[in-house]
């Protein structure tokens, strides 16, 4: 299906096709490609950080594979259970068709954490450290995967007069008043910003395993809570009118803040983080300042030999051959030595004169 998407305030108009290519009657959609790309980049990032995080990459691979399977299953079930309608009750086989969308991120996170976390525990990995690196991979996947919603023209918000308001056939069918909030774009950008900030924190400021994951819960939870309030297609808790993802996001923020406060004095790392904590737990050596016995040399010509210096500055040769004038202290020392030498030379002559003198 093709959509004509406009951003009237920016003067942008695009034509997007949900189908990337077809193999016979089988259609490969951009939604699935973008989800897969986001997952792949997230996994590559996680594996690139294994050494710095003190994790075994082979064991982590087992946890990632099992976590992925659990994430897909739970993301789909989460969506279908809270879907407003009886489409999946009438035709249960549609549950397995995810090419047109219908994956709930919070369901995927729950599945990944439960199944991946259990596998990491069985493979004797430090689960909090795994959660730290995996949460950063989540942000990469979410930042890219949300563009699948753009291609499908779903997950948009209410009407807006902002310059970046989005307009398409799908948005007009739900919100005929005009352009809507491009919620997919908000979440994608916030996830990208969150990744950069948490990557820096994880590398240089983390004080204990699991701290980055807790900050991820707070960051993404706060972002999702605000964005979910704008969306027009939120999943609702039956009989309450409450948005499922908004409730979960609020709980994640509250829980994350409480745990961060409770563990504010904790210092326990198995990989990169705060330099001071790494030194305290033996992961890094404190810098040793060595005093050099050698005199300091010129930063420009310190590595050059006297011969090389004479070639560059010919006048230095004559200057080197001219004896330097003695300093006042050296001159006084030389005068004292000359006087002592004269006294030693005159002493024998005076003794001889006394011997030759007539005795009375």
Short mmCIF file of C-alpha atoms in Angstrom, two decimals:
data_model
loop_
_atom_site.label_atom_id
_atom_site.label_comp_id
_atom_site.label_asym_id
_atom_site.label_seq_id
_atom_site.Cartn_x
_atom_site.Cartn_y
_atom_site.Cartn_z
CA UNK A 1 0.00 0.00 0.00
CA UNK A 2 1.26 3.47 -0.90
CA UNK A 3 0.85 6.62 1.20
CA UNK A 4 1.33 10.26 0.28
CA UNK A 5 2.74 11.87 3.41
CA UNK A 6 2.95 15.63 3.84
CA UNK A 7 4.50 17.98 6.37
CA UNK A 8 2.67 21.16 5.25
CA UNK A 9 4.45 23.49 7.65
CA UNK A 10 7.84 22.38 6.29
CA UNK A 11 6.79 22.18 2.64
CA UNK A 12 7.68 18.45 2.44
CA UNK A 13 5.72 15.80 0.56
CA UNK A 14 6.76 12.14 0.33
CA UNK A 15 5.38 8.99 -1.24
CA UNK A 16 6.06 5.88 0.82
CA UNK A 17 5.26 2.27 -0.02
CA UNK A 18 4.74 -0.26 2.75
CA UNK A 19 6.17 -3.01 0.54
CA UNK A 20 9.94 -2.99 -0.02
CA UNK A 21 9.96 -5.82 -2.61
CA UNK A 22 8.11 -9.01 -3.51
CA UNK A 23 9.26 -12.57 -4.05
CA UNK A 24 6.47 -14.14 -6.06
CA UNK A 25 3.34 -13.58 -4.01
CA UNK A 26 5.31 -13.00 -0.83
CA UNK A 27 5.72 -9.35 0.11
CA UNK A 28 8.62 -8.10 2.20
CA UNK A 29 7.56 -4.95 4.01
CA UNK A 30 9.66 -2.04 5.22
CA UNK A 31 8.21 -2.46 8.71
CA UNK A 32 9.88 -5.85 9.13
CA UNK A 33 13.12 -4.70 7.50
CA UNK A 34 13.45 -1.69 9.81
CA UNK A 35 12.65 -3.76 12.90
CA UNK A 36 15.29 -6.31 11.85
CA UNK A 37 17.84 -3.57 11.09
CA UNK A 38 17.30 -1.96 14.47
CA UNK A 39 17.73 -5.31 16.21
CA UNK A 40 20.88 -6.13 14.24
CA UNK A 41 22.55 -2.79 15.01
CA UNK A 42 21.60 -3.11 18.67
CA UNK A 43 23.14 -6.58 18.85
CA UNK A 44 26.31 -5.45 17.06
CA UNK A 45 26.69 -2.62 19.55
CA UNK A 46 26.19 -4.97 22.50
CA UNK A 47 28.84 -7.38 21.22
CA UNK A 48 31.28 -4.55 20.56
CA UNK A 49 31.01 -3.64 24.26
CA UNK A 50 31.42 -7.14 25.69
CA UNK A 51 35.11 -6.80 26.52
CA UNK A 52 34.70 -3.40 28.16
CA UNK A 53 31.75 -4.69 30.19
CA UNK A 54 33.55 -7.84 31.33
CA UNK A 55 31.11 -10.17 29.52
CA UNK A 56 31.71 -13.35 27.53
CA UNK A 57 30.41 -12.78 23.99
CA UNK A 58 29.57 -16.46 23.31
CA UNK A 59 27.41 -16.72 26.40
CA UNK A 60 25.82 -13.37 25.67
CA UNK A 61 24.85 -14.62 22.20
CA UNK A 62 22.79 -17.40 23.80
CA UNK A 63 20.95 -14.88 25.96
CA UNK A 64 20.33 -12.56 22.98
CA UNK A 65 18.89 -15.33 20.76
CA UNK A 66 16.53 -16.62 23.46
CA UNK A 67 15.65 -13.04 24.43
CA UNK A 68 14.79 -12.21 20.82
CA UNK A 69 12.40 -15.15 20.54
CA UNK A 70 10.76 -14.21 23.81
CA UNK A 71 10.54 -10.54 22.76
CA UNK A 72 8.74 -11.29 19.49
CA UNK A 73 6.25 -13.65 21.15
CA UNK A 74 5.47 -11.32 24.05
CA UNK A 75 5.33 -8.20 21.86
CA UNK A 76 2.71 -9.82 19.66
CA UNK A 77 0.70 -11.29 22.52
CA UNK A 78 0.74 -7.97 24.37
CA UNK A 79 -0.68 -6.23 21.29
CA UNK A 80 -3.32 -8.86 20.56
CA UNK A 81 -4.53 -9.15 24.16
CA UNK A 82 -5.10 -5.40 24.53
CA UNK A 83 -6.25 -4.82 20.93
CA UNK A 84 -9.59 -2.96 20.84
CA UNK A 85 -11.70 -5.27 18.72
CA UNK A 86 -12.38 -8.94 18.02
CA UNK A 87 -10.23 -9.33 14.91
CA UNK A 88 -7.86 -11.80 16.54
CA UNK A 89 -10.64 -13.65 18.34
CA UNK A 90 -12.46 -14.29 15.08
CA UNK A 91 -9.34 -15.31 13.18
CA UNK A 92 -6.56 -16.48 15.57
CA UNK A 93 -4.24 -17.23 12.67
CA UNK A 94 -3.86 -13.50 12.13
CA UNK A 95 -1.85 -13.41 15.35
CA UNK A 96 1.08 -14.90 13.42
CA UNK A 97 0.96 -12.27 10.64
CA UNK A 98 3.18 -9.44 11.93
CA UNK A 99 4.18 -8.01 8.55
CA UNK A 100 1.59 -5.23 8.80
CA UNK A 101 2.60 -4.20 12.31
CA UNK A 102 1.14 -5.01 15.68
CA UNK A 103 4.20 -5.40 17.92
CA UNK A 104 4.03 -3.64 21.28
CA UNK A 105 7.41 -2.42 22.49
CA UNK A 106 6.66 -2.90 26.17
CA UNK A 107 5.58 -6.47 25.49
CA UNK A 108 8.84 -7.02 23.65
CA UNK A 109 10.85 -5.56 26.54
CA UNK A 110 9.10 -7.81 29.04
CA UNK A 111 9.76 -10.90 26.91
CA UNK A 112 13.40 -9.99 26.30
CA UNK A 113 14.07 -9.29 29.98
CA UNK A 114 12.38 -12.45 31.25
CA UNK A 115 13.64 -14.98 28.72
CA UNK A 116 16.98 -13.33 28.01
CA UNK A 117 17.62 -12.67 31.70
CA UNK A 118 16.93 -16.30 32.66
CA UNK A 119 19.25 -17.53 29.93
CA UNK A 120 21.99 -15.13 31.06
CA UNK A 121 21.59 -16.46 34.60
CA UNK A 122 21.83 -20.07 33.43
CA UNK A 123 24.93 -19.24 31.39
CA UNK A 124 26.50 -17.72 34.53
CA UNK A 125 26.64 -14.17 33.22
CA UNK A 126 26.31 -11.16 35.52
CA UNK A 127 22.70 -10.27 34.75
CA UNK A 128 22.87 -6.59 35.88
CA UNK A 129 25.87 -6.01 33.57
CA UNK A 130 24.00 -7.73 30.72
CA UNK A 131 21.00 -5.47 31.32
CA UNK A 132 23.24 -2.39 31.12
CA UNK A 133 24.62 -3.20 27.69
CA UNK A 134 21.35 -4.63 26.35
CA UNK A 135 19.37 -1.54 27.37
CA UNK A 136 21.62 0.56 25.13
CA UNK A 137 20.94 -1.90 22.32
CA UNK A 138 17.21 -1.45 23.00
CA UNK A 139 17.51 2.30 22.41
CA UNK A 140 19.23 1.72 19.06
CA UNK A 141 16.54 -0.73 17.99
CA UNK A 142 13.71 1.55 19.11
CA UNK A 143 15.18 4.62 17.40
CA UNK A 144 15.33 2.79 14.06
CA UNK A 145 12.29 0.54 14.42
CA UNK A 146 9.91 3.46 14.97
CA UNK A 147 10.40 4.46 11.34
CA UNK A 148 8.46 1.32 10.46
CA UNK A 149 5.45 3.10 11.99
CA UNK A 150 6.10 6.03 9.68
CA UNK A 151 6.07 3.79 6.60
CA UNK A 152 2.83 2.16 7.76
CA UNK A 153 1.44 5.57 8.77
CA UNK A 154 0.47 4.44 12.26
CA UNK A 155 1.26 5.38 15.87
CA UNK A 156 0.55 9.08 15.21
CA UNK A 157 -0.96 11.60 17.58
CA UNK A 158 -3.72 14.17 17.85
CA UNK A 159 -4.12 17.31 15.75
CA UNK A 160 -1.42 19.98 16.01
CA UNK A 161 -0.53 23.37 14.53
CA UNK A 162 3.21 22.84 15.00
CA UNK A 163 5.37 23.28 11.88
CA UNK A 164 6.28 19.58 11.79
CA UNK A 165 2.67 18.36 11.85
CA UNK A 166 2.13 15.31 9.57
CA UNK A 167 -0.74 14.69 7.12
CA UNK A 168 -1.67 11.54 5.16
CA UNK A 169 -4.67 9.46 4.15
CA UNK A 170 -4.38 7.42 7.36
CA UNK A 171 -4.17 10.46 9.62
CA UNK A 172 -7.14 12.16 7.95
CA UNK A 173 -9.23 9.03 8.42
CA UNK A 174 -8.71 9.29 12.20
CA UNK A 175 -8.09 13.03 12.72
CA UNK A 176 -9.82 14.98 9.92
CA UNK A 177 -9.01 18.37 11.50
CA UNK A 178 -5.56 18.59 9.92
CA UNK A 179 -1.92 17.66 10.58
CA UNK A 180 -1.13 15.44 13.58
CA UNK A 181 1.79 14.89 15.93
CA UNK A 182 4.37 12.57 14.31
CA UNK A 183 4.77 10.50 17.48
CA UNK A 184 7.05 8.02 15.75
CA UNK A 185 9.52 10.86 15.14
CA UNK A 186 9.38 12.08 18.74
CA UNK A 187 10.17 8.64 20.10
CA UNK A 188 12.88 7.94 17.54
CA UNK A 189 14.74 11.17 18.32
CA UNK A 190 14.39 10.79 22.08
CA UNK A 191 15.71 7.23 21.92
CA UNK A 192 18.70 8.42 19.88
CA UNK A 193 19.46 11.18 22.39
CA UNK A 194 19.02 8.72 25.26
CA UNK A 195 21.47 6.31 23.64
CA UNK A 196 24.18 8.97 23.36
CA UNK A 197 23.73 10.15 26.94
CA UNK A 198 23.59 6.67 28.47
CA UNK A 199 26.52 5.43 26.39
CA UNK A 200 28.69 8.22 27.84
CA UNK A 201 27.37 7.51 31.34
CA UNK A 202 27.97 3.78 30.98
CA UNK A 203 31.53 4.31 29.78
CA UNK A 204 32.73 6.91 32.28
CA UNK A 205 30.28 7.43 35.16
CA UNK A 206 28.61 4.09 35.97
CA UNK A 207 29.23 3.12 39.60
CA UNK A 208 27.61 -0.32 39.75
CA UNK A 209 26.25 -3.00 37.42
CA UNK A 210 22.61 -2.34 36.58
CA UNK A 211 22.74 1.44 37.03
CA UNK A 212 22.58 2.17 33.28
CA UNK A 213 19.56 -0.12 32.94
CA UNK A 214 17.74 1.72 35.74
CA UNK A 215 18.44 5.04 34.03
CA UNK A 216 17.11 3.53 30.79
CA UNK A 217 13.86 2.65 32.55
CA UNK A 218 13.53 6.23 33.82
CA UNK A 219 14.51 7.90 30.52
CA UNK A 220 12.41 5.78 28.18
CA UNK A 221 9.55 5.56 30.67
CA UNK A 222 9.32 9.35 30.96
CA UNK A 223 9.51 9.82 27.18
CA UNK A 224 6.93 7.14 26.49
CA UNK A 225 4.57 8.44 29.18
CA UNK A 226 4.44 11.85 27.50
CA UNK A 227 4.25 10.54 23.93
CA UNK A 228 1.60 7.93 24.73
CA UNK A 229 -0.66 10.73 25.97
CA UNK A 230 -0.68 12.19 22.43
CA UNK A 231 -1.37 9.00 20.48
CA UNK A 232 -4.74 8.14 18.99
CA UNK A 233 -4.21 4.35 18.77
CA UNK A 234 -3.15 3.50 22.32
CA UNK A 235 -4.00 0.08 23.74
CA UNK A 236 -6.50 0.44 26.61
CA UNK A 237 -6.87 -1.58 29.80
CA UNK A 238 -10.37 -3.09 29.46
CA UNK A 239 -13.01 -1.38 31.54
CA UNK A 240 -10.73 1.43 32.76
CA UNK A 241 -10.02 3.83 29.93
CA UNK A 242 -6.36 3.86 30.99
CA UNK A 243 -3.63 3.51 28.37
CA UNK A 244 -1.67 0.33 29.06
CA UNK A 245 1.71 1.61 27.93
CA UNK A 246 1.28 4.91 29.74
CA UNK A 247 0.56 3.12 33.01
CA UNK A 248 3.57 0.83 32.55
CA UNK A 249 5.78 3.79 31.63
CA UNK A 250 4.77 5.64 34.80
CA UNK A 251 5.47 2.55 36.93
CA UNK A 252 8.89 2.12 35.31
CA UNK A 253 9.82 5.73 36.07
CA UNK A 254 8.70 5.48 39.69
CA UNK A 255 10.39 2.12 40.27
CA UNK A 256 13.61 3.23 38.58
CA UNK A 257 13.89 6.41 40.66
CA UNK A 258 13.21 4.57 43.94
CA UNK A 259 15.85 1.91 43.21
CA UNK A 260 18.41 4.49 42.07
CA UNK A 261 17.96 6.38 45.33
CA UNK A 262 18.17 3.18 47.39
CA UNK A 263 21.43 2.15 45.67
CA UNK A 264 23.00 5.62 45.54
CA UNK A 265 25.98 4.53 47.70
CA UNK A 266 26.60 1.23 45.91
CA UNK A 267 29.95 0.69 44.16
CA UNK A 268 30.30 -2.65 42.37
CA UNK A 269 31.53 -2.93 38.80
CA UNK A 270 32.51 -5.84 36.58
CA UNK A 271 33.53 -3.63 33.66
CA UNK A 272 33.88 -0.04 32.50
CA UNK A 273 32.53 2.90 34.46
CA UNK A 274 33.73 5.42 37.01
CA UNK A 275 37.53 5.45 37.10
CA UNK A 276 37.56 5.78 40.87
CA UNK A 277 35.30 2.75 41.35
CA UNK A 278 37.27 0.71 38.81
CA UNK A 279 40.46 1.40 40.75
CA UNK A 280 38.74 0.49 44.03
CA UNK A 281 37.58 -2.93 42.74
CA UNK A 282 40.84 -3.69 40.96
CA UNK A 283 39.68 -3.24 37.36
CA UNK A 284 42.12 -0.38 36.75
CA UNK A 285 45.41 0.72 38.28
CA UNK A 286 45.80 4.13 39.83
CA UNK A 287 48.13 6.36 37.80
CA UNK A 288 51.72 6.39 39.14
CA UNK A 289 53.62 9.69 38.89
CA UNK A 290 57.35 9.00 38.41
CA UNK A 291 59.95 11.68 39.07
CA UNK A 292 62.58 11.65 36.38
CA UNK A 293 66.24 11.88 37.47
CA UNK A 294 67.22 13.20 34.07
CA UNK A 295 67.25 16.96 33.57
CA UNK A 296 64.46 18.32 31.48
CA UNK A 297 65.32 18.86 27.85
CA UNK A 298 63.96 21.22 25.30
CA UNK A 299 60.62 20.10 23.95
CA UNK A 300 61.79 21.15 20.48
CA UNK A 301 65.44 20.01 20.28
CA UNK A 302 65.63 17.64 23.24
CA UNK A 303 66.06 14.53 21.05
CA UNK A 304 68.91 16.00 18.93
CA UNK A 305 72.57 15.18 19.49
CA UNK A 306 75.24 17.95 19.80
CA UNK A 307 76.48 17.15 16.25
CA UNK A 308 72.95 17.54 14.84
CA UNK A 309 72.53 20.81 16.69
CA UNK A 310 75.82 22.15 15.22
CA UNK A 311 74.58 21.30 11.71
CA UNK A 312 71.39 23.31 12.34
CA UNK A 313 73.13 26.17 14.15
CA UNK A 314 76.75 26.47 12.85
CA UNK A 315 77.48 29.39 15.20
CA UNK A 316 77.04 27.11 18.22
CA UNK A 317 80.38 25.36 17.50
CA UNK A 318 82.53 28.43 18.18
CA UNK A 319 80.42 29.25 21.18
CA UNK A 320 80.91 25.75 22.57
CA UNK A 321 84.72 25.93 22.06
CA UNK A 322 85.03 29.31 23.85
CA UNK A 323 85.63 28.67 27.54
CA UNK A 324 82.89 30.07 29.65
CA UNK A 325 83.78 32.83 32.08
CA UNK A 326 84.01 31.51 35.61
CA UNK A 327 81.21 32.42 37.93
CA UNK A 328 82.02 34.52 41.08
CA UNK A 329 81.94 31.49 43.36
CA UNK A 330 84.21 29.48 41.06
CA UNK A 331 86.66 32.43 40.74
CA UNK A 332 86.92 32.77 44.54
CA UNK A 333 87.53 29.05 44.84
CA UNK A 334 90.35 29.21 42.25
CA UNK A 335 92.03 32.18 44.04
CA UNK A 336 92.03 30.27 47.35
CA UNK A 337 93.65 27.26 45.69
CA UNK A 338 96.39 29.46 44.11
CA UNK A 339 97.24 31.04 47.47
CA UNK A 340 97.50 27.62 49.11
CA UNK A 341 99.80 26.44 46.34
CA UNK A 342 102.12 29.47 46.81
CA UNK A 343 102.33 28.83 50.58
CA UNK A 344 103.37 25.21 49.92
CA UNK A 345 106.11 26.35 47.47
CA UNK A 346 107.56 29.04 49.80
CA UNK A 347 107.52 26.90 52.94
CA UNK A 348 110.66 24.78 52.10
CA UNK A 349 112.70 27.90 51.25
CA UNK A 350 111.94 29.56 54.59
CA UNK A 351 112.83 26.38 56.51
CA UNK A 352 116.23 26.21 54.67
CA UNK A 353 117.08 29.81 55.55
CA UNK A 354 116.38 29.09 59.21
CA UNK A 355 118.74 26.04 59.10
CA UNK A 356 121.61 28.06 57.43
CA UNK A 357 121.36 30.96 59.90
CA UNK A 358 124.30 31.02 62.48
CA UNK A 359 123.44 29.75 65.80
CA UNK A 360 124.08 32.08 68.76
#
